[in-house]
Amino acid sequence: HKYMTLVVMAVILAVTGYLYATIQKGFLPSQDSNLLMGITMGPESYSFEEMLNNQRKVTSIIEKEPGVIALMSVVGNFGVSNKGIMFVMLKDKAKRKLSADGMVMDLWPKVNSVPGIYTYLQNPPPIQIGSSQSNAQYQYTLRSSNSQDLYKYGPMMTAKMSQIPGLVGVNNDLQINAPWVNVEIDRDKAAALGLTVSQIQTALGTAYGGMYASTIFSTIDQYYVILQVEPQFRTQPNLLSQLYVRSGNDNKLVPLSTVTKITETSGALTVNHTGMMPATTISFNLREGISIGDAVSAITEIAHEELPATISGTFQGSAQAFQDSMSSMGPLMIITIFVIYMVLAILYESFIHPITILTSLPLAGFGALITLALFKMELNMYSFVGVVMLIGIVKKNGIMMLDFALELERDKGMNAEESIYKACLVRFRPIMMTTMAALFGTIPIALGYGAGGDARQPLGIAVVGGLVFSQLMTLYITPVFYIYMDRLNKWVTNKPEAANHAHATNL
């Protein structure tokens, strides 16, 4: 049934293209490494003590979880006092009910029930891409030469992204409402009282920033003596008026309010830059079962509709690497197939017969994609490596049949149909042996055995599905293509001879 076989092949090609266009695409799959990371953030006005007390409440909630065995908490990192970070060690995967991603979703509402602090939990990726630390696994950065545009459209874009189904923990690093206290020095009055600007600065730095005074040594330890005002005098800006500075003229104490004007205002806590331009980064995580490819498409569409021309939006870290990898996967596959075609063309001294061998590749691609779709897995970097492996494994079926068929035609004078039929019968056993060896070697990967096996599982699923389907179909489709390609090859090679013969007869 040669014509029906060609129709089936055409349908498989069309469905393969449709599957590639619609299947969920990812980058690096989530891996359960028995570790969670959490970044905490409080209001810009929070002091270190307020942040410490609230973060302790969050850690007490996490420590009560049955799947947690240890926790490390740090407050005041990132150079500001209203941020913190936590590292949560989990029990082995077999000893807890939920996966790492499942624990993130389970803990999210619990830890964010503490008022005055927001906790961003994430299952850290196996490979950290990008040098910037953010509140979530994926980042989308807005850049503009106009800071006011960022302050306007940054929160708006964050709100729009929060409405995308599948995105959780959407937040940005804009902190533009931090309380400021401006201390304006009356230099003439300060000079009249024997005070210098340096003395006032030193007094403020010592009182509120702390200054190392000395070290107390004991028999078993040592203690640093830090000079600063008592904590109750660091809670309100109006308490600055109670600070005194010692005059250099008569050694008297001068109230700070006498020589300064103290005003309260607000402004940016930090000003972030990317590529030497003011920027804000919007971070987000994905729910289980949601691919980064769908998220990137949705965010790109919103940015195209909402952002003005003065703001440029780009993905950073893993999201940017995903975009780059997706754009290079297609050309990489085309180059791989072209190199294989040229090698086969040199081997068989023909530009037509290698096409027969390459007809098995769409079958392998269809098997890999349909199996990934059935198991609800993404086409990510691991599964793409599996597809590249399939190219090398599957084409050997066509090589075994075609090589033997050409030998029968050359040595025994068989026609194309007889030679390929005989080649299928004789080569069936080695084809099955090599396919089964690769299949059974890949099944443990497909089942996800071993540490980090869940991350490598898409690779095994793609290889197993591609091998099974291509093994079933290659023995039926490749012979049909061989027959038609053999006729085409003979027609191409005999046509010049026929033309020369007709020219000689006319003479």
Coordinates of C-alpha atoms in Angstrom, one line a residue:
H1 CA 0.0 0.0 0.0
K2 CA 2.6 2.5 -1.2
Y3 CA 0.3 5.5 -1.7
M4 CA -1.5 5.0 1.6
T5 CA 2.0 4.8 3.3
L6 CA 2.9 8.2 1.8
V7 CA -0.4 9.7 3.0
V8 CA 0.3 8.4 6.5
M9 CA 3.8 9.9 6.4
A10 CA 2.4 13.3 5.3
V11 CA -0.1 13.2 8.2
I12 CA 2.7 12.4 10.6
L13 CA 4.7 15.3 9.3
A14 CA 1.8 17.7 9.7
V15 CA 1.0 16.5 13.2
T16 CA 4.7 16.7 14.2
G17 CA 4.8 20.3 13.2
Y18 CA 1.5 21.0 15.1
L19 CA 2.9 19.3 18.2
Y20 CA 6.1 21.2 18.1
A21 CA 4.2 24.5 17.8
T22 CA 1.7 23.8 20.6
I23 CA 3.6 21.7 23.2
Q24 CA 4.6 23.4 26.4
K25 CA 8.2 24.6 26.2
G26 CA 10.6 25.0 29.2
F27 CA 14.2 25.5 29.9
L28 CA 15.7 23.7 32.9
P29 CA 13.1 21.5 34.7
S30 CA 12.5 21.9 38.4
Q31 CA 14.6 19.5 40.5
D32 CA 13.8 18.4 44.0
S33 CA 17.2 18.9 45.8
N34 CA 15.7 18.9 49.4
L35 CA 16.2 22.7 49.6
L36 CA 14.0 25.7 49.6
M37 CA 15.0 29.4 49.6
G38 CA 12.9 32.2 50.8
I39 CA 13.4 36.0 50.6
T40 CA 11.6 38.2 53.0
M41 CA 10.7 41.9 52.6
G42 CA 9.1 44.4 54.9
P43 CA 8.0 48.0 54.4
E44 CA 10.8 50.6 53.5
S45 CA 10.3 52.1 57.0
Y46 CA 11.2 49.0 58.9
S47 CA 14.1 49.0 61.2
F48 CA 16.4 46.0 61.8
E49 CA 14.6 45.1 65.0
E50 CA 11.2 45.2 63.5
M51 CA 12.3 43.0 60.6
L52 CA 14.0 40.6 62.9
N53 CA 10.9 40.1 65.0
N54 CA 8.6 39.5 62.0
Q55 CA 11.1 37.1 60.3
R56 CA 11.2 35.0 63.5
K57 CA 7.5 34.6 63.3
V58 CA 7.9 33.3 59.7
T59 CA 10.7 30.9 60.6
S60 CA 8.6 29.5 63.5
I61 CA 5.8 28.6 61.0
I62 CA 8.2 26.9 58.7
E63 CA 9.9 25.0 61.4
K64 CA 6.6 23.4 62.4
E65 CA 6.3 21.7 59.0
P66 CA 6.8 17.9 59.2
G67 CA 9.0 17.9 56.0
V68 CA 11.5 20.5 57.4
I69 CA 14.6 19.4 59.2
A70 CA 16.7 22.6 59.5
L71 CA 16.5 26.3 58.7
M72 CA 18.9 29.2 58.4
S73 CA 17.7 32.8 58.6
V74 CA 19.5 36.0 57.9
V75 CA 18.1 39.6 58.3
G76 CA 19.6 42.8 56.9
N77 CA 21.4 41.4 53.8
F78 CA 21.2 43.0 50.3
G79 CA 22.5 46.2 52.0
V80 CA 19.1 47.2 53.5
S81 CA 17.5 46.5 56.8
N82 CA 14.0 45.6 55.5
K83 CA 15.1 42.4 53.6
G84 CA 16.1 38.9 54.7
I85 CA 16.8 35.5 53.4
M86 CA 16.2 31.9 54.5
F87 CA 17.5 28.5 53.5
V88 CA 15.2 25.6 54.4
M89 CA 16.6 22.0 54.4
L90 CA 14.0 19.4 53.7
K91 CA 13.8 15.7 54.4
D92 CA 14.6 13.2 51.7
K93 CA 11.9 13.1 49.0
A94 CA 10.8 9.6 50.0
K95 CA 10.2 10.7 53.6
R96 CA 7.8 13.5 52.9
K97 CA 4.4 13.7 51.3
L98 CA 5.0 16.8 49.1
S99 CA 7.6 17.6 46.5
A100 CA 9.7 20.7 46.9
D101 CA 7.4 22.6 44.5
G102 CA 4.4 21.3 46.4
M103 CA 5.8 22.5 49.7
V104 CA 6.3 26.0 48.2
M105 CA 2.6 26.1 47.2
D106 CA 1.6 24.7 50.6
L107 CA 3.7 27.1 52.7
W108 CA 3.0 30.2 50.6
P109 CA -0.3 31.2 52.3
K110 CA 0.9 30.2 55.8
V111 CA 4.1 32.3 55.8
N112 CA 2.3 35.2 54.2
S113 CA -0.3 35.3 57.0
V114 CA 2.2 37.2 59.2
P115 CA 1.3 40.9 58.9
G116 CA 4.0 43.4 58.1
I117 CA 6.3 41.0 56.1
Y118 CA 6.0 39.3 52.8
T119 CA 7.9 36.0 52.1
Y120 CA 8.8 34.8 48.6
L121 CA 9.5 31.1 48.6
Q122 CA 11.1 29.2 45.7
N123 CA 12.6 25.9 44.8
P124 CA 16.0 27.1 43.6
P125 CA 16.9 25.9 40.1
P126 CA 19.7 23.3 39.7
I127 CA 21.8 25.8 37.7
Q128 CA 21.7 29.5 38.7
I129 CA 21.8 31.7 35.6
G130 CA 22.4 35.4 36.1
S131 CA 24.4 37.2 38.7
S132 CA 21.5 39.2 40.2
Q133 CA 19.6 37.9 43.2
S134 CA 15.9 38.4 43.1
N135 CA 12.8 37.4 45.0
A136 CA 11.7 34.7 42.5
Q137 CA 13.2 32.3 40.0
Y138 CA 12.3 34.3 36.8
Q139 CA 12.9 38.0 36.1
Y140 CA 11.6 40.6 33.7
T141 CA 13.5 43.9 33.7
L142 CA 12.2 47.3 32.6
R143 CA 14.7 50.0 31.6
S144 CA 14.3 53.7 30.8
S145 CA 16.4 56.9 30.9
N146 CA 13.4 58.5 32.6
S147 CA 13.0 57.3 36.2
Q148 CA 9.5 58.7 36.5
D149 CA 8.3 56.5 33.7
L150 CA 9.7 53.5 35.6
Y151 CA 8.0 54.6 38.8
K152 CA 4.7 54.8 36.9
Y153 CA 4.8 51.8 34.6
G154 CA 6.7 49.4 37.0
P155 CA 3.8 48.9 39.4
M156 CA 1.3 48.9 36.6
M157 CA 3.2 46.1 34.8
T158 CA 3.5 44.2 38.0
A159 CA -0.3 44.3 38.5
K160 CA -0.9 43.2 34.9
M161 CA 1.5 40.2 35.3
S162 CA -0.2 39.2 38.6
Q163 CA -3.4 38.6 36.6
I164 CA -1.7 36.0 34.3
P165 CA -2.9 32.5 35.3
G166 CA 0.0 30.4 36.5
L167 CA 2.2 33.2 37.8
V168 CA 2.7 33.4 41.6
G169 CA 4.7 35.7 43.8
V170 CA 4.8 38.6 41.2
N171 CA 6.7 41.5 42.7
N172 CA 9.1 44.2 41.8
D173 CA 12.2 45.8 43.4
L174 CA 10.9 49.3 43.4
Q175 CA 11.2 50.9 46.9
I176 CA 10.4 54.5 46.3
N177 CA 8.5 55.4 49.5
A178 CA 11.3 55.0 52.0
P179 CA 11.2 57.6 54.8
W180 CA 14.0 60.1 54.6
V181 CA 15.2 62.6 57.3
N182 CA 17.0 65.6 55.9
V183 CA 19.4 67.4 58.3
E184 CA 20.2 70.8 56.9
I185 CA 23.1 72.4 58.8
D186 CA 23.1 76.2 59.5
R187 CA 26.8 76.6 58.9
D188 CA 27.0 80.2 60.2
K189 CA 25.3 79.3 63.5
A190 CA 27.4 76.2 63.8
A191 CA 30.6 78.1 63.3
A192 CA 29.6 80.7 65.8
L193 CA 29.1 77.9 68.4
G194 CA 32.4 76.3 67.6
L195 CA 31.0 73.3 65.6
T196 CA 32.2 72.0 62.3
V197 CA 30.2 70.0 59.7
S198 CA 32.6 67.1 60.3
Q199 CA 31.7 67.1 64.0
I200 CA 28.0 67.0 63.3
Q201 CA 28.4 64.2 60.8
T202 CA 30.5 62.2 63.2
A203 CA 28.0 62.6 66.0
L204 CA 25.1 61.4 63.7
G205 CA 27.2 58.5 62.4
T206 CA 28.2 57.4 65.9
A207 CA 24.7 57.8 67.4
Y208 CA 22.7 55.9 64.7
G209 CA 25.3 54.0 62.6
G210 CA 27.4 52.7 65.5
M211 CA 31.1 53.0 66.0
Y212 CA 33.6 50.5 67.2
A213 CA 35.0 51.6 70.5
S214 CA 37.1 48.8 72.0
T215 CA 37.2 45.0 72.6
I216 CA 36.5 43.3 75.9
F217 CA 38.6 40.1 76.3
S218 CA 37.5 37.3 78.6
T219 CA 39.0 33.8 79.3
I220 CA 36.8 32.1 76.7
D221 CA 35.6 34.8 74.3
Q222 CA 35.9 38.4 73.2
Y223 CA 33.2 41.1 72.8
Y224 CA 33.2 44.2 70.6
V225 CA 32.0 47.4 72.2
I226 CA 29.8 49.4 69.8
L227 CA 29.0 53.0 70.7
Q228 CA 25.5 54.2 69.7
V229 CA 22.3 55.6 71.3
E230 CA 19.9 53.4 73.1
P231 CA 17.3 51.7 70.9
Q232 CA 14.4 53.7 72.3
F233 CA 16.0 56.9 70.9
R234 CA 16.2 55.4 67.3
T235 CA 12.5 54.9 66.8
Q236 CA 11.2 58.4 65.8
P237 CA 12.8 61.1 63.7
N238 CA 11.8 63.9 66.1
L239 CA 14.2 62.3 68.7
L240 CA 17.0 63.7 66.7
S241 CA 16.4 67.0 68.5
Q242 CA 17.5 65.4 71.7
L243 CA 21.0 64.7 70.4
Y244 CA 23.8 67.0 71.6
V245 CA 27.2 67.7 70.0
R246 CA 30.2 68.8 72.0
S247 CA 31.5 72.2 71.0
G248 CA 35.2 72.6 70.2
N249 CA 35.4 76.2 71.7
D250 CA 34.3 75.8 75.3
N251 CA 33.7 72.0 75.4
K252 CA 29.9 72.6 76.0
L253 CA 27.1 70.4 74.6
V254 CA 25.1 72.0 71.9
P255 CA 21.6 70.7 71.0
L256 CA 21.5 69.4 67.4
S257 CA 18.3 71.3 66.8
T258 CA 20.1 74.6 67.5
V259 CA 22.3 74.4 64.4
T260 CA 20.2 72.2 62.0
K261 CA 16.8 72.1 60.4
I262 CA 15.3 68.7 60.4
T263 CA 12.6 67.8 57.8
E264 CA 10.9 64.5 57.0
T265 CA 10.3 63.3 53.4
S266 CA 10.3 60.2 51.3
G267 CA 12.3 58.8 48.4
A268 CA 13.9 55.8 46.8
L269 CA 15.5 53.3 49.2
T270 CA 17.8 52.0 46.4
V271 CA 18.1 53.0 42.7
N272 CA 18.8 49.9 40.6
H273 CA 20.6 50.0 37.2
T274 CA 20.9 47.6 34.3
G275 CA 23.1 48.4 31.4
M276 CA 23.9 51.8 33.0
M277 CA 20.2 52.8 32.9
P278 CA 17.7 53.1 35.7
A279 CA 15.8 49.8 35.9
T280 CA 13.3 47.9 37.8
T281 CA 13.1 44.1 37.9
I282 CA 9.8 42.2 38.1
S283 CA 10.2 38.7 39.6
F284 CA 7.8 35.8 39.4
N285 CA 7.5 32.1 40.0
L286 CA 5.4 29.5 38.1
R287 CA 2.8 27.2 39.4
E288 CA 3.3 23.4 39.0
G289 CA 2.4 22.4 35.5
I290 CA 2.9 25.8 33.9
S291 CA 5.8 26.2 31.4
I292 CA 8.1 29.2 31.1
G293 CA 7.3 29.3 27.4
D294 CA 3.6 30.2 28.0
A295 CA 4.6 32.8 30.7
V296 CA 7.1 34.5 28.3
S297 CA 4.5 34.7 25.5
A298 CA 1.9 36.2 27.9
I299 CA 4.3 38.7 29.4
T300 CA 5.6 39.8 25.9
E301 CA 2.0 40.4 24.7
I302 CA 1.2 42.5 27.8
A303 CA 4.4 44.5 27.4
H304 CA 3.7 45.2 23.7
E305 CA 0.2 46.5 24.6
E306 CA 0.9 48.5 27.8
L307 CA 4.5 49.8 27.7
P308 CA 5.4 53.1 26.0
A309 CA 8.3 53.5 23.6
T310 CA 10.4 55.1 26.3
I311 CA 10.6 51.8 28.3
S312 CA 12.3 48.6 27.0
G313 CA 11.5 45.3 28.6
T314 CA 13.8 42.3 28.6
F315 CA 13.9 39.0 30.3
Q316 CA 16.8 38.2 32.6
G317 CA 18.4 35.1 34.1
S318 CA 16.7 31.8 33.3
A319 CA 13.9 33.5 31.3
Q320 CA 16.4 35.2 29.0
A321 CA 18.4 31.9 28.6
F322 CA 15.2 30.2 27.7
Q323 CA 14.5 32.7 24.9
D324 CA 18.0 32.4 23.6
S325 CA 17.8 28.6 23.6
M326 CA 14.4 28.4 21.9
S327 CA 15.7 30.7 19.1
S328 CA 18.7 28.5 18.5
M329 CA 17.0 25.0 18.8
G330 CA 15.5 25.1 15.3
P331 CA 18.7 26.2 13.5
L332 CA 20.7 23.7 15.5
M333 CA 18.4 20.8 14.4
I334 CA 18.6 21.9 10.8
I335 CA 22.4 22.0 10.9
T336 CA 22.5 18.6 12.5
I337 CA 20.3 17.0 9.8
F338 CA 22.2 18.8 7.1
V339 CA 25.6 17.5 8.4
I340 CA 24.2 13.9 8.6
Y341 CA 22.8 14.3 5.0
M342 CA 26.2 15.4 3.7
V343 CA 28.1 12.6 5.4
L344 CA 25.6 10.0 4.0
A345 CA 25.8 11.6 0.5
I346 CA 29.6 11.1 0.6
L347 CA 29.3 7.6 1.9
Y348 CA 26.8 6.4 -0.8
E349 CA 28.0 8.8 -3.5
S350 CA 24.4 9.9 -4.0
F351 CA 22.3 12.9 -3.2
I352 CA 19.0 10.9 -3.3
H353 CA 19.6 7.8 -1.2
P354 CA 20.4 9.7 2.0
I355 CA 16.9 11.1 1.9
T356 CA 15.5 7.6 2.3
I357 CA 17.5 7.2 5.5
L358 CA 16.4 10.6 6.9
T359 CA 12.7 9.7 6.5
S360 CA 12.9 7.9 9.8
L361 CA 13.7 11.2 11.7
P362 CA 10.2 12.7 11.5
L363 CA 8.9 9.4 13.0
A364 CA 11.2 9.7 15.9
G365 CA 10.3 13.3 16.4
F366 CA 6.6 12.5 16.4
G367 CA 7.1 9.7 18.9
A368 CA 9.1 11.9 21.2
L369 CA 6.6 14.8 21.1
I370 CA 3.5 12.8 21.5
T371 CA 4.9 10.9 24.4
L372 CA 5.9 14.1 26.2
A373 CA 2.4 15.5 25.6
L374 CA 0.8 12.3 26.9
F375 CA 2.8 12.5 30.1
K376 CA 2.2 16.3 30.4
M377 CA 5.9 17.1 30.2
E378 CA 7.7 20.1 28.6
L379 CA 10.0 20.2 25.7
N380 CA 13.0 21.5 27.6
M381 CA 16.7 21.3 27.3
Y382 CA 16.8 17.8 28.6
S383 CA 14.1 16.5 26.3
F384 CA 15.7 18.3 23.4
V385 CA 19.0 16.5 24.1
G386 CA 16.9 13.3 23.9
V387 CA 15.6 14.3 20.5
V388 CA 19.1 14.9 19.2
M389 CA 20.1 11.5 20.6
L390 CA 17.2 10.0 18.7
I391 CA 18.6 11.4 15.4
G392 CA 21.7 9.3 15.9
I393 CA 20.0 6.2 17.1
V394 CA 17.0 6.0 14.6
K395 CA 18.9 6.7 11.4
K396 CA 20.9 3.5 11.8
N397 CA 17.7 1.5 11.0
G398 CA 17.6 3.1 7.6
I399 CA 21.3 2.7 7.1
M400 CA 21.1 -1.1 7.8
M401 CA 18.2 -1.6 5.4
L402 CA 19.5 0.7 2.6
D403 CA 23.1 -0.6 2.7
F404 CA 22.0 -4.2 2.4
A405 CA 19.4 -3.4 -0.3
L406 CA 21.9 -1.6 -2.5
E407 CA 24.3 -4.6 -2.1
L408 CA 21.6 -7.0 -3.3
E409 CA 20.8 -4.8 -6.3
R410 CA 24.5 -4.5 -7.3
D411 CA 25.6 -8.1 -6.7
K412 CA 22.4 -10.1 -7.4
G413 CA 20.6 -7.9 -9.8
M414 CA 17.4 -7.7 -7.8
N415 CA 15.0 -4.9 -8.4
A416 CA 14.2 -2.3 -5.8
E417 CA 11.1 -4.0 -4.3
E418 CA 12.8 -7.4 -4.0
S419 CA 16.0 -6.0 -2.5
I420 CA 14.4 -3.8 0.2
Y421 CA 12.0 -6.6 1.2
K422 CA 14.9 -9.0 1.6
A423 CA 16.8 -6.3 3.5
C424 CA 14.0 -5.8 5.9
L425 CA 13.8 -9.6 6.7
V426 CA 17.6 -10.0 7.0
R427 CA 18.3 -6.8 9.0
F428 CA 15.2 -7.1 11.2
R429 CA 17.2 -8.9 14.0
P430 CA 20.1 -6.5 14.3
I431 CA 17.7 -3.5 14.1
M432 CA 15.7 -5.0 17.0
M433 CA 18.8 -5.7 19.0
T434 CA 20.2 -2.2 18.7
T435 CA 16.9 -0.6 19.3
M436 CA 16.1 -2.7 22.4
A437 CA 19.6 -2.1 23.8
A438 CA 19.0 1.7 23.6
L439 CA 15.4 1.3 24.8
F440 CA 16.1 -0.7 27.9
G441 CA 19.1 1.5 28.7
T442 CA 16.9 4.6 28.7
I443 CA 13.9 3.2 30.7
P444 CA 15.5 3.9 34.1
I445 CA 15.9 7.5 33.1
A446 CA 12.3 7.7 31.9
L447 CA 11.2 6.3 35.3
G448 CA 13.1 9.0 37.1
Y449 CA 15.4 6.8 39.2
G450 CA 18.3 8.2 41.2
A451 CA 19.0 11.6 42.7
G452 CA 17.7 14.4 40.5
G453 CA 16.0 11.8 38.4
D454 CA 12.8 13.9 38.1
A455 CA 14.8 16.6 36.2
R456 CA 16.2 14.0 33.7
Q457 CA 12.9 12.2 33.2
P458 CA 11.8 14.2 30.1
L459 CA 15.0 13.1 28.3
G460 CA 14.2 9.4 29.0
I461 CA 10.5 9.9 28.0
A462 CA 11.4 11.5 24.7
V463 CA 13.9 8.8 23.8
V464 CA 11.7 5.9 24.8
G465 CA 8.7 7.3 22.9
G466 CA 10.7 8.1 19.9
L467 CA 12.3 4.7 19.7
V468 CA 9.1 2.7 20.1
F469 CA 7.2 4.7 17.5
S470 CA 10.0 4.9 15.0
Q471 CA 10.8 1.2 15.4
L472 CA 7.2 0.3 14.6
M473 CA 6.9 2.6 11.6
T474 CA 10.3 2.6 10.0
L475 CA 10.0 -1.0 8.7
Y476 CA 6.9 0.1 6.8
I477 CA 7.6 3.6 5.6
T478 CA 11.4 3.5 4.8
P479 CA 11.0 0.7 2.2
V480 CA 8.3 2.7 0.3
F481 CA 10.6 5.7 0.2
Y482 CA 13.4 3.5 -0.9
I483 CA 11.4 2.2 -3.9
Y484 CA 10.5 5.7 -5.1
M485 CA 13.9 7.2 -4.4
D486 CA 15.5 4.3 -6.3
R487 CA 13.4 5.1 -9.3
L488 CA 14.2 8.7 -9.0
N489 CA 17.9 8.0 -8.7
K490 CA 17.9 5.7 -11.8
W491 CA 15.9 8.3 -13.8
V492 CA 18.4 11.0 -12.9
T493 CA 21.5 8.9 -13.6
N494 CA 20.2 7.4 -16.8
K495 CA 18.8 10.7 -18.3
P496 CA 22.1 12.0 -19.5
E497 CA 23.0 8.7 -21.1
A498 CA 19.7 8.6 -23.0
A499 CA 20.2 12.1 -24.2
N500 CA 23.7 11.3 -25.5
H501 CA 22.4 8.1 -27.2
A502 CA 19.7 10.1 -29.0
H503 CA 22.2 12.7 -30.2
A504 CA 24.5 9.9 -31.6
T505 CA 21.6 8.3 -33.5
N506 CA 20.7 11.7 -35.1
L507 CA 24.2 12.1 -36.4

